[in-house]
Tab-separated table of N, CA and C in Angstrom:
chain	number	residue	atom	x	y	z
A	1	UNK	N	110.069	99.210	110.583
A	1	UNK	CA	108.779	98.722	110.129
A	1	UNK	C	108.340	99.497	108.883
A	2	UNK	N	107.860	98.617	108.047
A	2	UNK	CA	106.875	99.276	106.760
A	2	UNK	C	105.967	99.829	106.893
A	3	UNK	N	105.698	101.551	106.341
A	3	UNK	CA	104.584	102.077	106.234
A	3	UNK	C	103.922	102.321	105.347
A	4	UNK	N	102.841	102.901	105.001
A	4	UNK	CA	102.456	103.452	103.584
A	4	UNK	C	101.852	104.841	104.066
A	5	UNK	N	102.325	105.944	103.116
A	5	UNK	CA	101.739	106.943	103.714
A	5	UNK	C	100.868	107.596	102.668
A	6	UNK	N	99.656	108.026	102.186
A	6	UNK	CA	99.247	108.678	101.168
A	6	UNK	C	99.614	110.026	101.271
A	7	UNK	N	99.882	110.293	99.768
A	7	UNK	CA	100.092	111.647	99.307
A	7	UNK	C	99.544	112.176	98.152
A	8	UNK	N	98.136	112.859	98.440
A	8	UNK	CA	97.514	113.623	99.737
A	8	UNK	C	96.931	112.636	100.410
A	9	UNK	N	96.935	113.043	102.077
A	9	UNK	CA	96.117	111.963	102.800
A	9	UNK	C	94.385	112.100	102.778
A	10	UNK	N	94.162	113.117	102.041
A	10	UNK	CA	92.568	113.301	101.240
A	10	UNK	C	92.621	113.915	99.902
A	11	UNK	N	91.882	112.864	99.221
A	11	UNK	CA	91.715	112.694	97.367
A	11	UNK	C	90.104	112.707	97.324
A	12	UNK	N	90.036	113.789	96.610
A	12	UNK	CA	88.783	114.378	95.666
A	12	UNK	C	88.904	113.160	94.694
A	13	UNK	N	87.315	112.981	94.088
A	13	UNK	CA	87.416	112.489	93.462
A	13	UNK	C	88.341	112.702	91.790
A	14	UNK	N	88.542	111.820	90.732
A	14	UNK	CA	89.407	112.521	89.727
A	14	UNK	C	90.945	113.005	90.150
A	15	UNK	N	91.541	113.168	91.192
A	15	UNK	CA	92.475	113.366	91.334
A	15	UNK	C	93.629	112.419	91.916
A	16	UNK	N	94.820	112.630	91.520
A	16	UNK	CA	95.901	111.816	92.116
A	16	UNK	C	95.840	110.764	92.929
A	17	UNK	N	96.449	110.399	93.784
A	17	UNK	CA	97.083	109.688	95.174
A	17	UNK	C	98.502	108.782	94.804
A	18	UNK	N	99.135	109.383	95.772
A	18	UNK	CA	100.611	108.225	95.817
A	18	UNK	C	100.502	107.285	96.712
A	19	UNK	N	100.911	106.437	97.064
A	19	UNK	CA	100.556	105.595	98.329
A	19	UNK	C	102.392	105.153	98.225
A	20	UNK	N	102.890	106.540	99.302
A	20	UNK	CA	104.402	106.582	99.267
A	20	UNK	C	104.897	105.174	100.238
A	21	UNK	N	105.950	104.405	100.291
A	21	UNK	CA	106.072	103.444	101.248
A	21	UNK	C	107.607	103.771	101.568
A	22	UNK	N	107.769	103.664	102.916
A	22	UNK	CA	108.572	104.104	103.742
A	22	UNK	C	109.474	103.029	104.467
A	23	UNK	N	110.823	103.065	105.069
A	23	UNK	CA	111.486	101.930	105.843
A	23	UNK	C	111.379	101.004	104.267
A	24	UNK	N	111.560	100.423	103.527
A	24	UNK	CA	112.029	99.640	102.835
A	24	UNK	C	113.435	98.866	103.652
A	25	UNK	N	112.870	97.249	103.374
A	25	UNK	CA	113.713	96.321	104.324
A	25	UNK	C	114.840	96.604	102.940
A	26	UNK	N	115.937	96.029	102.976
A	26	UNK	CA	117.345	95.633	102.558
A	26	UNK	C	116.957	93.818	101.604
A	27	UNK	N	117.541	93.538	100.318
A	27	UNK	CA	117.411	92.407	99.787
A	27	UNK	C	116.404	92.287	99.500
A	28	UNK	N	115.204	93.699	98.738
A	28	UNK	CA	113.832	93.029	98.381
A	28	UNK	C	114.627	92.873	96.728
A	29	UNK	N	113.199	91.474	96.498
A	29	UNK	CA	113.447	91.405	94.818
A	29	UNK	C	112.143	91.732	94.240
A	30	UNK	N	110.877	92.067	94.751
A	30	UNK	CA	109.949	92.872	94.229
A	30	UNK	C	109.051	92.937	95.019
A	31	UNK	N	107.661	93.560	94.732
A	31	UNK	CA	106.607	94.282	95.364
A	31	UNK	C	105.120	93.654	94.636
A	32	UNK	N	104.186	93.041	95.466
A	32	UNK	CA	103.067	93.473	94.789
A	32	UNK	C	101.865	94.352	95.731
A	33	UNK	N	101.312	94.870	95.300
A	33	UNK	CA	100.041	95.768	95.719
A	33	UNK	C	99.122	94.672	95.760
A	34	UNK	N	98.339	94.957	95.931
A	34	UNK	CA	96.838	94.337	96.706
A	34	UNK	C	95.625	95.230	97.005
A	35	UNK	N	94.377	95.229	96.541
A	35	UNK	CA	93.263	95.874	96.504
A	35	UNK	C	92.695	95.494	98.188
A	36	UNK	N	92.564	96.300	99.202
A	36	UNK	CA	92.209	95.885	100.195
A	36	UNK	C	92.931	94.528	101.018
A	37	UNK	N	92.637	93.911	101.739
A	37	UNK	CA	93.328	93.481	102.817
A	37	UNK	C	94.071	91.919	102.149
A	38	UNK	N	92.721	91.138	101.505
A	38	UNK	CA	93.542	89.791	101.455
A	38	UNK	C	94.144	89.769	100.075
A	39	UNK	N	95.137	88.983	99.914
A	39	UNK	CA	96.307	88.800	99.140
A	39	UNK	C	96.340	87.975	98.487
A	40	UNK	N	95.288	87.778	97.595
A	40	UNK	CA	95.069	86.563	96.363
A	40	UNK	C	95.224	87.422	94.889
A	41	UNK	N	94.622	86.473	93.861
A	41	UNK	CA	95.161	86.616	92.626
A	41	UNK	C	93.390	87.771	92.213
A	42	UNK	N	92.903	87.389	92.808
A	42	UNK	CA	91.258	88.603	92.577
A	42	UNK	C	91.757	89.856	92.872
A	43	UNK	N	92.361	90.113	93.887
A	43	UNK	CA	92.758	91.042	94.824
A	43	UNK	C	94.021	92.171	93.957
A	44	UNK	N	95.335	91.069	93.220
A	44	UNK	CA	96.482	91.394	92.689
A	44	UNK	C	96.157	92.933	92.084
A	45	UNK	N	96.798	93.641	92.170
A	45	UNK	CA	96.490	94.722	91.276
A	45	UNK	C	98.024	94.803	90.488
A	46	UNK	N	99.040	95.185	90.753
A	46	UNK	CA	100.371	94.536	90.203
A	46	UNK	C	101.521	94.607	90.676
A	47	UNK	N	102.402	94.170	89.764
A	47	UNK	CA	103.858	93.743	90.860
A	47	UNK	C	104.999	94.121	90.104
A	48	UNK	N	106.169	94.396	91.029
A	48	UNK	CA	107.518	95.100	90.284
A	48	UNK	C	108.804	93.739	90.795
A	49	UNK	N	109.766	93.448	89.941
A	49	UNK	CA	110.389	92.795	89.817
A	49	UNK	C	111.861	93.745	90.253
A	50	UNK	N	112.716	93.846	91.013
A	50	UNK	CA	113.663	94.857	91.034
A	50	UNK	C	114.587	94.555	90.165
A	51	UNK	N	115.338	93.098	89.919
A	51	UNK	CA	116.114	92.421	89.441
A	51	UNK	C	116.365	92.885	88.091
A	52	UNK	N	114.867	92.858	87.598
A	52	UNK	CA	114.266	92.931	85.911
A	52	UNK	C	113.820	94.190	85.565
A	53	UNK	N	113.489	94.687	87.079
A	53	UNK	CA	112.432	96.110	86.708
A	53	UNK	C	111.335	95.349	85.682
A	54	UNK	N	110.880	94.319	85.582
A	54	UNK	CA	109.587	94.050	85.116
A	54	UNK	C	108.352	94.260	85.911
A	55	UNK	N	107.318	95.091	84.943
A	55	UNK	CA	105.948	95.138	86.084
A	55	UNK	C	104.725	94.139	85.550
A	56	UNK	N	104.217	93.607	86.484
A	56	UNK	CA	102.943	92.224	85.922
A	56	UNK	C	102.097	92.861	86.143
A	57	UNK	N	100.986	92.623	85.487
A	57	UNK	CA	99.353	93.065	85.772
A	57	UNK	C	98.780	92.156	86.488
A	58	UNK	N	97.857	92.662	87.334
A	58	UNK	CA	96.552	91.891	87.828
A	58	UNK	C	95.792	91.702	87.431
A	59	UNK	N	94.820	91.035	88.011
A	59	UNK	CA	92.985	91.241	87.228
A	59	UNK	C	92.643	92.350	88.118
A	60	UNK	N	92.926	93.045	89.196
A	60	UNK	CA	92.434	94.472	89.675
A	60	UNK	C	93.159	95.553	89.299
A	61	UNK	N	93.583	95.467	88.104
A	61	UNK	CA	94.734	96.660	87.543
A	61	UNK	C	93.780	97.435	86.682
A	62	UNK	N	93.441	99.026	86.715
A	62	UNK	CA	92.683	98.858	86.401
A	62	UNK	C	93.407	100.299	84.921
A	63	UNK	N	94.270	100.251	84.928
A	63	UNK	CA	94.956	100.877	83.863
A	63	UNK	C	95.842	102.680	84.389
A	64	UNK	N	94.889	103.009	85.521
A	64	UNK	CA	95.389	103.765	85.897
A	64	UNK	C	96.447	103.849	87.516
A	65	UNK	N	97.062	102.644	87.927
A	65	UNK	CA	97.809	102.676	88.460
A	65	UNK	C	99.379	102.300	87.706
A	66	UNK	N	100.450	102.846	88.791
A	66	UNK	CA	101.189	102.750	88.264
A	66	UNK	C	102.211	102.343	89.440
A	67	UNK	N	103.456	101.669	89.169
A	67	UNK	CA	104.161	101.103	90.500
A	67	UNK	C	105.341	101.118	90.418
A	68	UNK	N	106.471	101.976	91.007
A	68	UNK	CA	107.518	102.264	91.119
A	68	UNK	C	108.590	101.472	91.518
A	69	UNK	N	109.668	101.836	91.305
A	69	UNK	CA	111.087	100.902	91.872
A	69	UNK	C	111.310	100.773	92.972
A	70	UNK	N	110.576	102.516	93.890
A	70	UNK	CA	110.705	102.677	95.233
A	70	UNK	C	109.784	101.916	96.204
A	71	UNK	N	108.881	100.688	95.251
A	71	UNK	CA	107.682	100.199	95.843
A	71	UNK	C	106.621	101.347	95.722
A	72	UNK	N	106.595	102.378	95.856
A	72	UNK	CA	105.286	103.201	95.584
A	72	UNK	C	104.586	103.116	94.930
A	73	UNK	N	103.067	103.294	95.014
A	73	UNK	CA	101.696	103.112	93.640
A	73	UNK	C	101.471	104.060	93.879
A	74	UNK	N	101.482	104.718	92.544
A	74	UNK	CA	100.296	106.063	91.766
A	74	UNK	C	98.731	105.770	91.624
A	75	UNK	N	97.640	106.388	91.897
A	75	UNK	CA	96.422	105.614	91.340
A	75	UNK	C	96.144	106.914	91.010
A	76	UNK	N	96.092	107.097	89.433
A	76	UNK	CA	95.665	108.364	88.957
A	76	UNK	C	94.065	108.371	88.410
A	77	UNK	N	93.703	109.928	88.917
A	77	UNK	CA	92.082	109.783	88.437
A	77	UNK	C	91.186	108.556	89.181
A	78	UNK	N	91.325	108.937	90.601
A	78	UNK	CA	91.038	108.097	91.602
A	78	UNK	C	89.036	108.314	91.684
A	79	UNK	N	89.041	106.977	92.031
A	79	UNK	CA	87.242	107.200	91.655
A	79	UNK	C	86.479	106.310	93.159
A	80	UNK	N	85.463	106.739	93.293
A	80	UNK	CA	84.726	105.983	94.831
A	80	UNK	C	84.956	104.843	95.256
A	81	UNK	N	85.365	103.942	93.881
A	81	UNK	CA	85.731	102.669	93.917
A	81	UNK	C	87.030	101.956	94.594
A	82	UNK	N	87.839	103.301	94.352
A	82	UNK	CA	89.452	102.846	94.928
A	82	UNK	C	89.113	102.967	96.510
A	83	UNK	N	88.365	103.495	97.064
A	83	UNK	CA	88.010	103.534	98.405
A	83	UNK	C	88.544	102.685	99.465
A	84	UNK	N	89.288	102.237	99.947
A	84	UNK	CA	89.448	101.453	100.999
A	84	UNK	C	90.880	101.075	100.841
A	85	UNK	N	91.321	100.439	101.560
A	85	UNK	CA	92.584	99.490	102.046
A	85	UNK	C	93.533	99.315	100.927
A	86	UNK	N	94.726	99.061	101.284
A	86	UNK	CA	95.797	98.324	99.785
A	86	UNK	C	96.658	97.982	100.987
A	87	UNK	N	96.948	96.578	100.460
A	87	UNK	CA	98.296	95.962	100.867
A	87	UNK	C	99.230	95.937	100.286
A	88	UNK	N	100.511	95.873	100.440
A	88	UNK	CA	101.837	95.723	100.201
A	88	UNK	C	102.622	94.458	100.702
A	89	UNK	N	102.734	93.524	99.414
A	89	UNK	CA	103.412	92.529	99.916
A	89	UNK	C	104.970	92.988	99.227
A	90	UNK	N	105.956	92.614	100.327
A	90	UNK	CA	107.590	93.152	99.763
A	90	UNK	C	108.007	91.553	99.985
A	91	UNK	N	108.870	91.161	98.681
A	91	UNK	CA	109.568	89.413	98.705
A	91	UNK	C	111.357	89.885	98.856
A	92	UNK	N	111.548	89.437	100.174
A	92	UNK	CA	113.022	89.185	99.740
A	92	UNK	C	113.513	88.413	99.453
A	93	UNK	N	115.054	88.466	99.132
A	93	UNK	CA	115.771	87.313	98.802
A	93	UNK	C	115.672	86.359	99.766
A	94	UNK	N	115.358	85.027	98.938
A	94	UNK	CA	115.248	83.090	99.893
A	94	UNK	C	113.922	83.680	99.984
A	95	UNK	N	113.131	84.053	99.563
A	95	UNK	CA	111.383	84.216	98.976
A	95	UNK	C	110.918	84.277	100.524
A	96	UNK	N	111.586	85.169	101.459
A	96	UNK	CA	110.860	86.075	102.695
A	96	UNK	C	109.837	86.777	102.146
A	97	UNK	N	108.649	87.049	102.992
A	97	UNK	CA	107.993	87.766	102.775
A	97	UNK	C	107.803	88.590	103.938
């Protein structure tokens, strides 16, 4: 099963957070993040392509995240606002989700 674990699991404001993800299934072809729970295009914050290593922006991207090959997001200079929830949608190959 997929986890996400933060690193640190408490962020001062202004500082770091990784939001490390763990168990990675086999045959993903990319990742998108998600601002809190539901999984629309308001929500998108952005997405990694493995194939391409291309990364897309959202409209919740807000310049200081950043999103890895390993699926992991950076949110640097974290502010009251980042507060809450992030989802992780992982697509495998034949567009599993």
């Amino acid at each position: 099963q997929v986890t996400i674990e933060a690193q640190p699991t408490k962020v001062s404001e202004g500082k770091d957070v990784l939001l490390l993800v763990h168990n990675l299934p086999t045959n993903v072809v990319g990742y998108i993040w998600y601002k809190g729970q539901i999984m629309d295009l308001q929500h998108y914050i952005t997405a990694y392509t493995t194939d391409t290593e291309m990364i897309i922006f959202g409209p919740a991207y807000s310049g200081r995240e950043t999103v890895y090959s390993n699926a992991s997001l950076l949110i640097q200079s974290v502010t009251k606002n980042d507060t809450g929830s992030y989802t992780i949608q992982i697509i495998k190959r034949g567009h599993r989700t």
